[in-house]
XYZ file of C-alpha atoms in Angstrom:
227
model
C 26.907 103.215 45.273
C 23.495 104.886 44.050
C 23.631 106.854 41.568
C 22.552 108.892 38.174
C 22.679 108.353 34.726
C 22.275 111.279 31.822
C 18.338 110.528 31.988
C 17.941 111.977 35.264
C 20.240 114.295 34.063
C 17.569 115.101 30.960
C 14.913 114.947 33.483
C 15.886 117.540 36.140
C 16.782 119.806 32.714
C 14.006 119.835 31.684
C 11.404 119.640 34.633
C 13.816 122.208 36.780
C 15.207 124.837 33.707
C 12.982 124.797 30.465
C 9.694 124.083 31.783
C 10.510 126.986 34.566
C 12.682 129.248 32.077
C 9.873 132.351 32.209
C 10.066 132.104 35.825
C 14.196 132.315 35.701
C 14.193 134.640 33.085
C 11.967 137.089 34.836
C 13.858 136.525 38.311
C 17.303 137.035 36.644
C 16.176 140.420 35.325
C 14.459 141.740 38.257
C 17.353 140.280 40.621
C 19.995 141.954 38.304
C 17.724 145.331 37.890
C 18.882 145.494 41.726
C 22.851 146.578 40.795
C 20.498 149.732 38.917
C 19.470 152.992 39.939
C 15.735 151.823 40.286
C 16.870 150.624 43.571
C 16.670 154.050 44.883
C 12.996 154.098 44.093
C 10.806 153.674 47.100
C 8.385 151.518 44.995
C 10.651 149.264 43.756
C 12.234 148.927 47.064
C 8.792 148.269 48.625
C 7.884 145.139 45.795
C 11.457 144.051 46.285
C 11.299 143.863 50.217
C 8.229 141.894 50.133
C 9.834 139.468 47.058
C 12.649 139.289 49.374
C 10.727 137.784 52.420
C 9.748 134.899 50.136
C 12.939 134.481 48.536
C 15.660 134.033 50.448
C 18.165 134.689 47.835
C 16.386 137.297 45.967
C 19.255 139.820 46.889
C 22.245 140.979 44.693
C 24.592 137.761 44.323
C 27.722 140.235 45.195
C 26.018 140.954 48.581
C 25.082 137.068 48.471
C 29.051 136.589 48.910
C 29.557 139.677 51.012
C 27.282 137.636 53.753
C 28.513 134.474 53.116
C 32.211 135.241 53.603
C 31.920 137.233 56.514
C 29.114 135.371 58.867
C 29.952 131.652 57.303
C 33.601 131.767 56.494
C 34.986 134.660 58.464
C 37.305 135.491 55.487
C 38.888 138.918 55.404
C 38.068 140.297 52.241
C 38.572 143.616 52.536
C 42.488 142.866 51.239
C 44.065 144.522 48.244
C 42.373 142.738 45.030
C 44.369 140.590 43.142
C 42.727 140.303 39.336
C 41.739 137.021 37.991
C 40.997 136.457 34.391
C 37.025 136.763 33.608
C 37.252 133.565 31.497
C 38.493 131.353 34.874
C 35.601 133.091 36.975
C 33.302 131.965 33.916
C 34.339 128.364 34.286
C 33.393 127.686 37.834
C 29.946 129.771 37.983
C 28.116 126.426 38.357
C 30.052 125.754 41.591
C 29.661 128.980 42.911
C 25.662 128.198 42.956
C 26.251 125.042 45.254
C 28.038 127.378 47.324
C 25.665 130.343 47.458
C 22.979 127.460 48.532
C 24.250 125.738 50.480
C 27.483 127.732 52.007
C 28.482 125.897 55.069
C 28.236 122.090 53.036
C 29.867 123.548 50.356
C 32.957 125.350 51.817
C 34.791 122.505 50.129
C 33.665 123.503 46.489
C 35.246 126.646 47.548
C 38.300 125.208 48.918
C 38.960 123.313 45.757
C 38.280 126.195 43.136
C 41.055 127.925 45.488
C 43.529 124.869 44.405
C 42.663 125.033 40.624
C 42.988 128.835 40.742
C 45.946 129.292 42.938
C 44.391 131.833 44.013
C 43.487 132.527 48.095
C 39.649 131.687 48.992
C 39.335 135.549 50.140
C 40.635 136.447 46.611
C 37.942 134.725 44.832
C 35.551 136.044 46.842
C 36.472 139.072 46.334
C 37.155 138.688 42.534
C 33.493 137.134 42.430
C 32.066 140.006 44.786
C 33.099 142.350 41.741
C 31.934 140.715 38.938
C 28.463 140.673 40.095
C 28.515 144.308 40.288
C 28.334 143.843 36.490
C 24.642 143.918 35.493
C 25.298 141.686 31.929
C 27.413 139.134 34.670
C 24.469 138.556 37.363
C 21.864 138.530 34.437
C 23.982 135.743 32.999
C 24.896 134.199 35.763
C 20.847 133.235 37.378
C 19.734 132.133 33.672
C 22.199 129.021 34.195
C 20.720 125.411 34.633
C 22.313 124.325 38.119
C 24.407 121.154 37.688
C 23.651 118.473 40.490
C 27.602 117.623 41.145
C 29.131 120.766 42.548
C 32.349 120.272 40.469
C 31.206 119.658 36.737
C 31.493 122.700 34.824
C 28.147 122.683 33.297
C 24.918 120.306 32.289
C 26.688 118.959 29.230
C 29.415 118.114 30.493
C 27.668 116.372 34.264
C 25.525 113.930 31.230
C 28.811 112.844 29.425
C 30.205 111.939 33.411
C 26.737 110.389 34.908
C 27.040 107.837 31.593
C 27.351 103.665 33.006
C 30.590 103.086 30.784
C 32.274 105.903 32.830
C 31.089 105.225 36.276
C 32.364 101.481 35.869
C 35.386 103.052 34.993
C 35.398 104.852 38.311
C 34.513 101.317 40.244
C 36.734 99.390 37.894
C 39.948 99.604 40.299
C 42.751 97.001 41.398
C 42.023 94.552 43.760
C 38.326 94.821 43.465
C 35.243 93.457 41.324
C 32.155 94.617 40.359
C 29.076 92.456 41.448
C 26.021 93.878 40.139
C 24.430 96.842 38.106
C 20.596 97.509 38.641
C 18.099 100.018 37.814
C 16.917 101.580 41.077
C 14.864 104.780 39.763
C 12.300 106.114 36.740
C 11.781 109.385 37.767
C 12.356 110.352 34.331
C 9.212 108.134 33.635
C 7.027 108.787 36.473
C 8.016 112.493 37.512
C 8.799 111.074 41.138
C 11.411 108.776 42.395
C 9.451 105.540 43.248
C 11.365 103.110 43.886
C 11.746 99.189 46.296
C 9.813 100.827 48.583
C 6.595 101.649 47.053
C 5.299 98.046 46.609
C 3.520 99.494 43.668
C 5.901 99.771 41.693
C 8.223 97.260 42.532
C 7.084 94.431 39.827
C 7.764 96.790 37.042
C 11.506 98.014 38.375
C 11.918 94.251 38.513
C 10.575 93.923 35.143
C 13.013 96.773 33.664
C 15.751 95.895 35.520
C 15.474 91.908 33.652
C 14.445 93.189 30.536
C 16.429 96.503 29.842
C 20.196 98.053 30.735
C 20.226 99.741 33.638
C 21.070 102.902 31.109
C 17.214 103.069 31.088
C 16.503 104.119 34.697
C 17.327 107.516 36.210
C 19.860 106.194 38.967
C 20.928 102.339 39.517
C 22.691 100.800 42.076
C 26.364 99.950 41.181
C 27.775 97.028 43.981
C 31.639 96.688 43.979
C 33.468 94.160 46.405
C 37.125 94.035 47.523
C 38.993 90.972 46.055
């Protein structure tokens, strides 16, 4: 298995959110100034369009869903509404993203919020489709940093999981043994993920990996064998 640890975590947090944050702050507000009456404006329809063209997503997240649901998922949502507490919507925002970005990979994220909720997936949807009507609600929702496993509930919690002790947990299971742990990438170091392939760099991975825990790297390669 290859896979992170919290410094890639760190990295893509800072290099992706807080080195960006003018640029999300400024796309939240103009993306949420869409749910206003300035939409009417023929102005701000004709800078919007042409945003829009460049931006895939640069469209209301409610009618994000509205598209999704019916051309991806085929789900009726046009059923009665049945209400689900704000707070539980709250708590799975982060998975939602996955979803609006990548729908038809992530129709399992939405599968499995469905399970935790006990709730239908045309009743989330549908839940979801009016809480972005809420201005405050889609403003909030594009300043969040995007978590890179579709199920952790936010950043802090995705660097407490990608930590070694807990993924040798994971691997730690009956009837099995794990082999080897090695640094495989710096790009916490570098700002790109060289790795054995770029001859370059390949004396000083093998240089970290005997001289430092693979906690140092930005992803290692965990081996596990059946015994």
């Amino acid at each position: 298995c290859i896979t992170g640890t919290p410094n890639l975590c760190f990295y893509r947090l800072v290099k992706n959110y807080f080195l960006r944050f003018p640029l999300i702050l400024t796309y939240s507000f103009l993306k949420s100034l869409l749910l206003t009456n300035l939409r009417k404006l023929k102005l701000f329809n004709y800078f919007i369009n042409k945003l829009q063209k460049k931006i895939w997503h640069f469209q209301p997240t409610y009618e994000l869903l509205e598209d999704i649901s019916k051309k991806k998922y085929f789900l009726p949502i046009n059923k009665e509404l049945k209400k689900i507490e704000k707070s539980q919507l709250k708590k799975y925002l982060p998975s939602l993203l996955h979803i609006l970005r990548e729908p038809d990979y992530n129709r399992v994220v939405l599968k499995g919020i469905s399970k935790k909720i006990n709730s239908s997936e045309e009743n989330i949807i549908q839940n979801y489709i009016f809480y972005f009507k809420n201005f405050k609600n889609e403003f909030y929702f594009n300043l969040l940093p995007q978590t890179h496993s579709q199920h952790t509930e936010n950043v802090i919690s995705e660097i407490r999981e990608w930590n070694i002790e807990a993924w040798k947990k994971i691997h730690d299971f009956k009837n099995s043994k794990i082999l080897t742990i090695t640094g495989y990438r710096y790009q916490h170091l570098f700002g790109k993920s060289y790795n054995f392939r770029h001859r370059v760099f390949y004396k000083f991975i093998k240089f970290m990996n005997n001289n430092f825990s693979p906690k140092f790297s930005s992803e290692f390669i965990i081996v596990t064998k059946k015994t």
